[in-house]
């Protein structure tokens, strides 16, 4: 380092330190994860350092310093900021104007947690994979290996290169995997169904841990820890086109928004690059999309928040095992929408309601409606809608009033329950 500094001047010291830090990070992370053939249970001292209790505070300052030391580059004005009075919901904002296309954040590839890399380090665990496949969770095998990586690094305590990131993470999540069984009784059908799927998936991961010998028995049986690790990978993981799932420290602090202003991409070398997708004025939060903004129930189940910026929501008409014809007519949670600001109802809602009405009252007109829809005959389809509009409007009104009554009933269930026992209520 001293030779390089004498040659290049003061700036080179910073560059050399960054290279050294990222090299050590890669070496410790990979070689450390490969010693699983001789598992060493973590000592109580190390395990106590990484506190995953829900009331544990987030330590963001040391994490911020760690990212800079490891080669992360950020734009001028990039700032972590708390979006609530308790300092738990932390996001990113800019204190300076950002032109469209300008770089916002660069994270070196060797800092990124990758499901592919995790599977390569630990080797395939056939018994665990078979357990997930038999539970119809084959699509989540990449997340499972990332789950194992998180647990392994947690066992290393402050010896893990990811310790500063762990310490900065939220401990309390409100996603479906963290809910108590009673919580599901208080949710409307779609939100309850999606949230329960998250909980079932966590249970599948937890059960598959019995085939993972390189983790200590204490870790594999720790439900508080494993729920926390599960929540981390599903709330902060970024699915890639090649099937990899990646967690990018610091980039995972971008919060969700319907109106996004940041795009994340990966270079061929595996580095993460974030750029402004449009002009961003100073003082603005920097946001990405976590998913379909018209389906807040899905965001609620997976991430545990209600997206108040969502322009629309699923109309809550739940049909068990919809027919192919109903699906052709547009029955889909992402298309049957009520628009919040305008009060508009998407055409798919009217199509689905009328199709169901005609199935019971006039099968011939039902077939006419379906055929007009399939061939794109807007005039004929509109004529049928006009003919039956009073019946369709009455059915829609009945659905809305019934659903509002259902919400009141669901809300009343939580009255008198102990918040300590059901903190998500």
mmCIF file of N, CA and C in Angstrom, residues 244-355:
data_model
loop_
_atom_site.group_PDB
_atom_site.id
_atom_site.type_symbol
_atom_site.label_atom_id
_atom_site.label_comp_id
_atom_site.label_asym_id
_atom_site.label_seq_id
_atom_site.Cartn_x
_atom_site.Cartn_y
_atom_site.Cartn_z
ATOM 1 N N UNK A 244 -31.646 -16.587 -10.706
ATOM 2 C CA UNK A 244 -30.934 -16.254 -9.479
ATOM 3 C C UNK A 244 -31.792 -15.305 -8.636
ATOM 4 N N UNK A 245 -31.591 -15.333 -7.338
ATOM 5 C CA UNK A 245 -32.219 -14.378 -6.425
ATOM 6 C C UNK A 245 -31.096 -13.699 -5.663
ATOM 7 N N UNK A 246 -31.085 -12.362 -5.675
ATOM 8 C CA UNK A 246 -29.960 -11.621 -5.115
ATOM 9 C C UNK A 246 -30.436 -10.610 -4.078
ATOM 10 N N UNK A 247 -29.658 -10.481 -3.028
ATOM 11 C CA UNK A 247 -29.856 -9.408 -2.060
ATOM 12 C C UNK A 247 -28.669 -8.478 -2.172
ATOM 13 N N UNK A 248 -28.940 -7.218 -2.426
ATOM 14 C CA UNK A 248 -27.888 -6.231 -2.659
ATOM 15 C C UNK A 248 -27.863 -5.263 -1.479
ATOM 16 N N UNK A 249 -26.880 -5.398 -0.570
ATOM 17 C CA UNK A 249 -26.812 -4.474 0.552
ATOM 18 C C UNK A 249 -26.803 -3.013 0.098
ATOM 19 N N UNK A 250 -27.564 -2.217 0.743
ATOM 20 C CA UNK A 250 -27.825 -0.794 0.512
ATOM 21 C C UNK A 250 -28.871 -0.585 -0.577
ATOM 22 N N UNK A 251 -28.767 -1.285 -1.715
ATOM 23 C CA UNK A 251 -29.828 -1.191 -2.716
ATOM 24 C C UNK A 251 -31.139 -1.747 -2.162
ATOM 25 N N UNK A 252 -31.025 -2.626 -1.163
ATOM 26 C CA UNK A 252 -32.249 -3.178 -0.559
ATOM 27 C C UNK A 252 -32.954 -2.164 0.332
ATOM 28 N N UNK A 253 -32.392 -0.968 0.458
ATOM 29 C CA UNK A 253 -33.045 0.094 1.228
ATOM 30 C C UNK A 253 -33.984 0.955 0.376
ATOM 31 N N UNK A 254 -33.993 0.754 -0.937
ATOM 32 C CA UNK A 254 -34.968 1.463 -1.762
ATOM 33 C C UNK A 254 -36.367 0.954 -1.423
ATOM 34 N N UNK A 255 -37.249 1.834 -1.029
ATOM 35 C CA UNK A 255 -38.611 1.439 -0.711
ATOM 36 C C UNK A 255 -39.477 1.378 -1.969
ATOM 37 N N UNK A 256 -40.683 0.845 -1.796
ATOM 38 C CA UNK A 256 -41.614 0.676 -2.915
ATOM 39 C C UNK A 256 -42.397 1.957 -3.170
ATOM 40 N N UNK A 257 -42.736 2.161 -4.425
ATOM 41 C CA UNK A 257 -43.639 3.244 -4.783
ATOM 42 C C UNK A 257 -44.329 2.937 -6.093
ATOM 43 N N UNK A 258 -45.574 3.393 -6.225
ATOM 44 C CA UNK A 258 -46.263 3.253 -7.505
ATOM 45 C C UNK A 258 -45.564 4.095 -8.558
ATOM 46 N N UNK A 259 -45.178 5.311 -8.174
ATOM 47 C CA UNK A 259 -44.413 6.185 -9.065
ATOM 48 C C UNK A 259 -42.936 5.980 -8.756
ATOM 49 N N UNK A 260 -42.273 5.157 -9.548
ATOM 50 C CA UNK A 260 -40.871 4.846 -9.285
ATOM 51 C C UNK A 260 -39.959 5.874 -9.954
ATOM 52 N N UNK A 261 -38.744 5.992 -9.433
ATOM 53 C CA UNK A 261 -37.774 6.908 -10.042
ATOM 54 C C UNK A 261 -36.370 6.315 -10.099
ATOM 55 N N UNK A 262 -36.240 5.023 -9.772
ATOM 56 C CA UNK A 262 -34.942 4.343 -9.810
ATOM 57 C C UNK A 262 -35.113 2.994 -10.494
ATOM 58 N N UNK A 263 -34.150 2.627 -11.317
ATOM 59 C CA UNK A 263 -34.108 1.310 -11.943
ATOM 60 C C UNK A 263 -32.823 0.599 -11.537
ATOM 61 N N UNK A 264 -32.943 -0.681 -11.231
ATOM 62 C CA UNK A 264 -31.802 -1.498 -10.812
ATOM 63 C C UNK A 264 -31.447 -2.474 -11.924
ATOM 64 N N UNK A 265 -30.160 -2.602 -12.210
ATOM 65 C CA UNK A 265 -29.687 -3.568 -13.207
ATOM 66 C C UNK A 265 -28.371 -4.168 -12.722
ATOM 67 N N UNK A 266 -27.955 -5.239 -13.419
ATOM 68 C CA UNK A 266 -26.718 -5.922 -13.059
ATOM 69 C C UNK A 266 -25.812 -5.990 -14.284
ATOM 70 N N UNK A 267 -24.525 -5.761 -14.084
ATOM 71 C CA UNK A 267 -23.560 -5.836 -15.171
ATOM 72 C C UNK A 267 -23.181 -7.291 -15.419
ATOM 73 N N UNK A 268 -22.473 -7.544 -16.516
ATOM 74 C CA UNK A 268 -22.007 -8.893 -16.806
ATOM 75 C C UNK A 268 -21.058 -9.405 -15.729
ATOM 76 N N UNK A 269 -20.383 -8.492 -15.041
ATOM 77 C CA UNK A 269 -19.457 -8.890 -13.972
ATOM 78 C C UNK A 269 -20.179 -9.168 -12.662
ATOM 79 N N UNK A 270 -21.480 -8.910 -12.624
ATOM 80 C CA UNK A 270 -22.247 -9.178 -11.421
ATOM 81 C C UNK A 270 -22.418 -7.998 -10.495
ATOM 82 N N UNK A 271 -21.928 -6.825 -10.878
ATOM 83 C CA UNK A 271 -22.111 -5.634 -10.060
ATOM 84 C C UNK A 271 -23.550 -5.122 -10.202
ATOM 85 N N UNK A 272 -24.016 -4.422 -9.194
ATOM 86 C CA UNK A 272 -25.359 -3.836 -9.227
ATOM 87 C C UNK A 272 -25.252 -2.343 -9.492
ATOM 88 N N UNK A 273 -26.010 -1.880 -10.468
ATOM 89 C CA UNK A 273 -26.006 -0.469 -10.847
ATOM 90 C C UNK A 273 -27.433 0.060 -10.778
ATOM 91 N N UNK A 274 -27.623 1.163 -10.070
ATOM 92 C CA UNK A 274 -28.933 1.804 -9.974
ATOM 93 C C UNK A 274 -28.839 3.191 -10.577
ATOM 94 N N UNK A 275 -29.825 3.533 -11.422
ATOM 95 C CA UNK A 275 -29.837 4.824 -12.094
ATOM 96 C C UNK A 275 -31.214 5.472 -11.949
ATOM 97 N N UNK A 276 -31.230 6.792 -12.055
ATOM 98 C CA UNK A 276 -32.497 7.521 -12.012
ATOM 99 C C UNK A 276 -33.258 7.259 -13.303
ATOM 100 N N UNK A 277 -34.507 6.849 -13.197
ATOM 101 C CA UNK A 277 -35.315 6.557 -14.387
ATOM 102 C C UNK A 277 -36.009 7.797 -14.929
ATOM 103 N N UNK A 278 -35.980 8.876 -14.176
ATOM 104 C CA UNK A 278 -36.539 10.157 -14.620
ATOM 105 C C UNK A 278 -35.901 11.258 -13.781
ATOM 106 N N UNK A 279 -36.178 12.495 -14.113
ATOM 107 C CA UNK A 279 -35.652 13.595 -13.308
ATOM 108 C C UNK A 279 -36.240 13.521 -11.897
ATOM 109 N N UNK A 280 -35.352 13.623 -10.900
ATOM 110 C CA UNK A 280 -35.789 13.515 -9.506
ATOM 111 C C UNK A 280 -35.377 14.792 -8.774
ATOM 112 N N UNK A 281 -36.332 15.569 -8.299
ATOM 113 C CA UNK A 281 -35.970 16.800 -7.585
ATOM 114 C C UNK A 281 -35.413 16.512 -6.201
ATOM 115 N N UNK A 282 -34.600 17.419 -5.706
ATOM 116 C CA UNK A 282 -34.032 17.284 -4.367
ATOM 117 C C UNK A 282 -35.151 17.169 -3.337
ATOM 118 N N UNK A 283 -34.891 16.356 -2.320
ATOM 119 C CA UNK A 283 -35.885 16.157 -1.268
ATOM 120 C C UNK A 283 -36.837 15.014 -1.530
ATOM 121 N N UNK A 284 -36.676 14.327 -2.669
ATOM 122 C CA UNK A 284 -37.590 13.237 -3.021
ATOM 123 C C UNK A 284 -37.090 11.901 -2.501
ATOM 124 N N UNK A 285 -38.005 11.024 -2.091
ATOM 125 C CA UNK A 285 -37.607 9.644 -1.792
ATOM 126 C C UNK A 285 -37.240 8.925 -3.080
ATOM 127 N N UNK A 286 -36.304 7.998 -3.010
ATOM 128 C CA UNK A 286 -35.910 7.192 -4.161
ATOM 129 C C UNK A 286 -36.588 5.836 -4.037
ATOM 130 N N UNK A 287 -37.391 5.482 -5.045
ATOM 131 C CA UNK A 287 -38.243 4.302 -4.921
ATOM 132 C C UNK A 287 -38.140 3.414 -6.162
ATOM 133 N N UNK A 288 -38.337 2.113 -5.909
ATOM 134 C CA UNK A 288 -38.437 1.130 -6.968
ATOM 135 C C UNK A 288 -39.785 0.435 -6.825
ATOM 136 N N UNK A 289 -40.092 -0.470 -7.743
ATOM 137 C CA UNK A 289 -41.347 -1.215 -7.658
ATOM 138 C C UNK A 289 -41.095 -2.597 -7.078
ATOM 139 N N UNK A 290 -41.882 -2.975 -6.087
ATOM 140 C CA UNK A 290 -41.812 -4.316 -5.520
ATOM 141 C C UNK A 290 -42.784 -5.276 -6.198
ATOM 142 N N UNK A 291 -43.656 -4.753 -7.062
ATOM 143 C CA UNK A 291 -44.648 -5.610 -7.702
ATOM 144 C C UNK A 291 -45.793 -4.798 -8.253
ATOM 145 N N UNK A 292 -46.822 -5.489 -8.717
ATOM 146 C CA UNK A 292 -47.982 -4.869 -9.337
ATOM 147 C C UNK A 292 -48.639 -3.879 -8.374
ATOM 148 N N UNK A 293 -48.658 -2.572 -8.700
ATOM 149 C CA UNK A 293 -49.230 -1.593 -7.772
ATOM 150 C C UNK A 293 -50.750 -1.679 -7.665
ATOM 151 N N UNK A 294 -51.396 -2.416 -8.574
ATOM 152 C CA UNK A 294 -52.846 -2.548 -8.500
ATOM 153 C C UNK A 294 -53.272 -3.767 -7.681
ATOM 154 N N UNK A 295 -52.316 -4.422 -7.046
ATOM 155 C CA UNK A 295 -52.651 -5.571 -6.209
ATOM 156 C C UNK A 295 -52.023 -5.389 -4.824
ATOM 157 N N UNK A 296 -52.555 -4.443 -4.036
ATOM 158 C CA UNK A 296 -51.962 -4.191 -2.713
ATOM 159 C C UNK A 296 -52.044 -5.396 -1.787
ATOM 160 N N UNK A 297 -52.972 -6.330 -2.036
ATOM 161 C CA UNK A 297 -53.067 -7.517 -1.181
ATOM 162 C C UNK A 297 -51.800 -8.363 -1.297
ATOM 163 N N UNK A 298 -51.258 -8.478 -2.518
ATOM 164 C CA UNK A 298 -50.030 -9.255 -2.713
ATOM 165 C C UNK A 298 -48.843 -8.585 -2.029
ATOM 166 N N UNK A 299 -48.767 -7.258 -2.122
ATOM 167 C CA UNK A 299 -47.691 -6.535 -1.445
ATOM 168 C C UNK A 299 -47.830 -6.670 0.067
ATOM 169 N N UNK A 300 -49.066 -6.614 0.554
ATOM 170 C CA UNK A 300 -49.310 -6.766 1.989
ATOM 171 C C UNK A 300 -48.872 -8.143 2.483
ATOM 172 N N UNK A 301 -49.221 -9.181 1.741
ATOM 173 C CA UNK A 301 -48.905 -10.544 2.175
ATOM 174 C C UNK A 301 -47.406 -10.798 2.184
ATOM 175 N N UNK A 302 -46.699 -10.321 1.178
ATOM 176 C CA UNK A 302 -45.270 -10.610 1.041
ATOM 177 C C UNK A 302 -44.394 -9.657 1.848
ATOM 178 N N UNK A 303 -44.772 -8.362 1.847
ATOM 179 C CA UNK A 303 -43.902 -7.360 2.464
ATOM 180 C C UNK A 303 -44.455 -6.806 3.777
ATOM 181 N N UNK A 304 -45.750 -6.958 4.018
ATOM 182 C CA UNK A 304 -46.317 -6.535 5.288
ATOM 183 C C UNK A 304 -46.707 -5.080 5.378
ATOM 184 N N UNK A 305 -46.886 -4.397 4.252
ATOM 185 C CA UNK A 305 -47.343 -3.008 4.299
ATOM 186 C C UNK A 305 -48.513 -2.818 3.343
ATOM 187 N N UNK A 306 -49.298 -1.791 3.616
ATOM 188 C CA UNK A 306 -50.391 -1.413 2.729
ATOM 189 C C UNK A 306 -49.934 -0.239 1.882
ATOM 190 N N UNK A 307 -50.015 -0.395 0.573
ATOM 191 C CA UNK A 307 -49.517 0.617 -0.358
ATOM 192 C C UNK A 307 -50.589 1.674 -0.575
ATOM 193 N N UNK A 308 -50.482 2.781 0.158
ATOM 194 C CA UNK A 308 -51.472 3.843 0.027
ATOM 195 C C UNK A 308 -51.339 4.607 -1.283
ATOM 196 N N UNK A 309 -50.224 4.419 -1.995
ATOM 197 C CA UNK A 309 -50.060 5.086 -3.286
ATOM 198 C C UNK A 309 -50.670 4.284 -4.427
ATOM 199 N N UNK A 310 -51.183 3.093 -4.139
ATOM 200 C CA UNK A 310 -51.754 2.245 -5.188
ATOM 201 C C UNK A 310 -52.951 2.932 -5.826
ATOM 202 N N UNK A 311 -52.999 3.015 -7.155
ATOM 203 C CA UNK A 311 -54.112 3.705 -7.818
ATOM 204 C C UNK A 311 -55.381 2.873 -7.868
ATOM 205 N N UNK A 312 -55.263 1.571 -7.651
ATOM 206 C CA UNK A 312 -56.424 0.696 -7.801
ATOM 207 C C UNK A 312 -56.233 -0.534 -6.925
ATOM 208 N N UNK A 313 -57.312 -1.284 -6.772
ATOM 209 C CA UNK A 313 -57.248 -2.516 -6.005
ATOM 210 C C UNK A 313 -58.162 -3.556 -6.632
ATOM 211 N N UNK A 314 -57.832 -4.811 -6.420
ATOM 212 C CA UNK A 314 -58.681 -5.906 -6.878
ATOM 213 C C UNK A 314 -60.076 -5.747 -6.288
ATOM 214 N N UNK A 315 -61.087 -6.009 -7.087
ATOM 215 C CA UNK A 315 -62.473 -5.746 -6.682
ATOM 216 C C UNK A 315 -62.985 -6.709 -5.620
ATOM 217 N N UNK A 316 -62.212 -7.723 -5.275
ATOM 218 C CA UNK A 316 -62.548 -8.680 -4.216
ATOM 219 C C UNK A 316 -63.671 -9.635 -4.585
ATOM 220 N N UNK A 317 -63.960 -9.784 -5.880
ATOM 221 C CA UNK A 317 -64.897 -10.820 -6.303
ATOM 222 C C UNK A 317 -64.102 -12.120 -6.419
ATOM 223 N N UNK A 318 -64.277 -12.993 -5.443
ATOM 224 C CA UNK A 318 -63.520 -14.235 -5.382
ATOM 225 C C UNK A 318 -64.355 -15.372 -5.966
ATOM 226 N N UNK A 319 -63.818 -16.042 -6.979
ATOM 227 C CA UNK A 319 -64.499 -17.167 -7.620
ATOM 228 C C UNK A 319 -63.588 -18.386 -7.515
ATOM 229 N N UNK A 320 -64.058 -19.414 -6.853
ATOM 230 C CA UNK A 320 -63.274 -20.639 -6.741
ATOM 231 C C UNK A 320 -63.302 -21.401 -8.063
ATOM 232 N N UNK A 321 -62.136 -21.790 -8.507
ATOM 233 C CA UNK A 321 -61.981 -22.564 -9.740
ATOM 234 C C UNK A 321 -62.749 -21.938 -10.905
ATOM 235 N N UNK A 322 -62.380 -20.713 -11.294
ATOM 236 C CA UNK A 322 -63.063 -20.078 -12.429
ATOM 237 C C UNK A 322 -62.881 -20.884 -13.701
ATOM 238 N N UNK A 323 -63.910 -20.902 -14.539
ATOM 239 C CA UNK A 323 -63.853 -21.649 -15.794
ATOM 240 C C UNK A 323 -62.902 -20.971 -16.770
ATOM 241 N N UNK A 324 -62.512 -21.698 -17.808
ATOM 242 C CA UNK A 324 -61.652 -21.135 -18.844
ATOM 243 C C UNK A 324 -62.317 -19.932 -19.481
ATOM 244 N N UNK A 325 -63.646 -20.014 -19.658
ATOM 245 C CA UNK A 325 -64.368 -18.903 -20.285
ATOM 246 C C UNK A 325 -64.309 -17.643 -19.412
ATOM 247 N N UNK A 326 -64.434 -17.825 -18.093
ATOM 248 C CA UNK A 326 -64.340 -16.667 -17.206
ATOM 249 C C UNK A 326 -62.947 -16.044 -17.250
ATOM 250 N N UNK A 327 -61.930 -16.884 -17.295
ATOM 251 C CA UNK A 327 -60.566 -16.372 -17.400
ATOM 252 C C UNK A 327 -60.389 -15.632 -18.722
ATOM 253 N N UNK A 328 -60.963 -16.193 -19.804
ATOM 254 C CA UNK A 328 -60.903 -15.525 -21.109
ATOM 255 C C UNK A 328 -61.597 -14.164 -21.058
ATOM 256 N N UNK A 329 -62.657 -14.078 -20.264
ATOM 257 C CA UNK A 329 -63.401 -12.819 -20.147
ATOM 258 C C UNK A 329 -62.648 -11.777 -19.322
ATOM 259 N N UNK A 330 -61.604 -12.205 -18.622
ATOM 260 C CA UNK A 330 -60.786 -11.246 -17.880
ATOM 261 C C UNK A 330 -60.741 -11.457 -16.389
ATOM 262 N N UNK A 331 -61.230 -12.636 -15.906
ATOM 263 C CA UNK A 331 -61.160 -12.852 -14.470
ATOM 264 C C UNK A 331 -59.710 -13.067 -14.041
ATOM 265 N N UNK A 332 -59.160 -12.039 -13.400
ATOM 266 C CA UNK A 332 -57.777 -12.061 -12.937
ATOM 267 C C UNK A 332 -57.637 -10.964 -11.886
ATOM 268 N N UNK A 333 -56.901 -11.269 -10.810
ATOM 269 C CA UNK A 333 -56.759 -10.300 -9.721
ATOM 270 C C UNK A 333 -56.115 -8.997 -10.180
ATOM 271 N N UNK A 334 -55.303 -9.053 -11.225
ATOM 272 C CA UNK A 334 -54.597 -7.859 -11.679
ATOM 273 C C UNK A 334 -55.405 -7.041 -12.680
ATOM 274 N N UNK A 335 -56.570 -7.550 -13.095
ATOM 275 C CA UNK A 335 -57.355 -6.850 -14.120
ATOM 276 C C UNK A 335 -58.739 -6.409 -13.639
ATOM 277 N N UNK A 336 -59.278 -7.100 -12.643
ATOM 278 C CA UNK A 336 -60.610 -6.745 -12.135
ATOM 279 C C UNK A 336 -60.441 -5.715 -11.018
ATOM 280 N N UNK A 337 -60.492 -4.445 -11.380
ATOM 281 C CA UNK A 337 -60.022 -3.386 -10.498
ATOM 282 C C UNK A 337 -61.095 -2.342 -10.193
ATOM 283 N N UNK A 338 -60.987 -1.793 -8.965
ATOM 284 C CA UNK A 338 -61.663 -0.559 -8.591
ATOM 285 C C UNK A 338 -60.574 0.517 -8.497
ATOM 286 N N UNK A 339 -60.764 1.653 -9.176
ATOM 287 C CA UNK A 339 -59.769 2.721 -9.153
ATOM 288 C C UNK A 339 -60.076 3.689 -8.022
ATOM 289 N N UNK A 340 -59.082 3.905 -7.186
ATOM 290 C CA UNK A 340 -59.280 4.626 -5.932
ATOM 291 C C UNK A 340 -59.641 6.088 -6.140
ATOM 292 N N UNK A 341 -58.906 6.781 -7.001
ATOM 293 C CA UNK A 341 -59.070 8.228 -7.111
ATOM 294 C C UNK A 341 -60.252 8.634 -7.989
ATOM 295 N N UNK A 342 -60.564 7.845 -9.011
ATOM 296 C CA UNK A 342 -61.627 8.217 -9.945
ATOM 297 C C UNK A 342 -62.937 7.493 -9.685
ATOM 298 N N UNK A 343 -62.881 6.371 -8.952
ATOM 299 C CA UNK A 343 -64.094 5.589 -8.737
ATOM 300 C C UNK A 343 -64.466 4.704 -9.911
ATOM 301 N N UNK A 344 -63.630 4.665 -10.927
ATOM 302 C CA UNK A 344 -63.947 3.848 -12.096
ATOM 303 C C UNK A 344 -63.846 2.356 -11.776
ATOM 304 N N UNK A 345 -64.588 1.583 -12.552
ATOM 305 C CA UNK A 345 -64.586 0.127 -12.445
ATOM 306 C C UNK A 345 -64.064 -0.426 -13.765
ATOM 307 N N UNK A 346 -63.116 -1.342 -13.697
ATOM 308 C CA UNK A 346 -62.528 -1.859 -14.934
ATOM 309 C C UNK A 346 -63.558 -2.678 -15.711
ATOM 310 N N UNK A 347 -63.462 -2.710 -17.050
ATOM 311 C CA UNK A 347 -64.412 -3.471 -17.866
ATOM 312 C C UNK A 347 -64.481 -4.947 -17.497
ATOM 313 N N UNK A 348 -63.361 -5.498 -17.035
ATOM 314 C CA UNK A 348 -63.350 -6.917 -16.692
ATOM 315 C C UNK A 348 -64.315 -7.247 -15.553
ATOM 316 N N UNK A 349 -64.530 -6.288 -14.646
ATOM 317 C CA UNK A 349 -65.485 -6.509 -13.557
ATOM 318 C C UNK A 349 -66.887 -6.674 -14.114
ATOM 319 N N UNK A 350 -67.276 -5.755 -15.002
ATOM 320 C CA UNK A 350 -68.608 -5.835 -15.612
ATOM 321 C C UNK A 350 -68.750 -7.095 -16.456
ATOM 322 N N UNK A 351 -67.700 -7.436 -17.202
ATOM 323 C CA UNK A 351 -67.759 -8.642 -18.041
ATOM 324 C C UNK A 351 -67.981 -9.893 -17.195
ATOM 325 N N UNK A 352 -67.219 -9.999 -16.092
ATOM 326 C CA UNK A 352 -67.331 -11.181 -15.235
ATOM 327 C C UNK A 352 -68.694 -11.264 -14.568
ATOM 328 N N UNK A 353 -69.179 -10.138 -14.048
ATOM 329 C CA UNK A 353 -70.487 -10.135 -13.394
ATOM 330 C C UNK A 353 -71.600 -10.517 -14.364
ATOM 331 N N UNK A 354 -71.580 -9.916 -15.557
ATOM 332 C CA UNK A 354 -72.644 -10.197 -16.520
ATOM 333 C C UNK A 354 -72.572 -11.642 -16.998
ATOM 334 N N UNK A 355 -71.376 -12.147 -17.199
ATOM 335 C CA UNK A 355 -71.246 -13.541 -17.628
ATOM 336 C C UNK A 355 -71.855 -14.473 -16.591
#
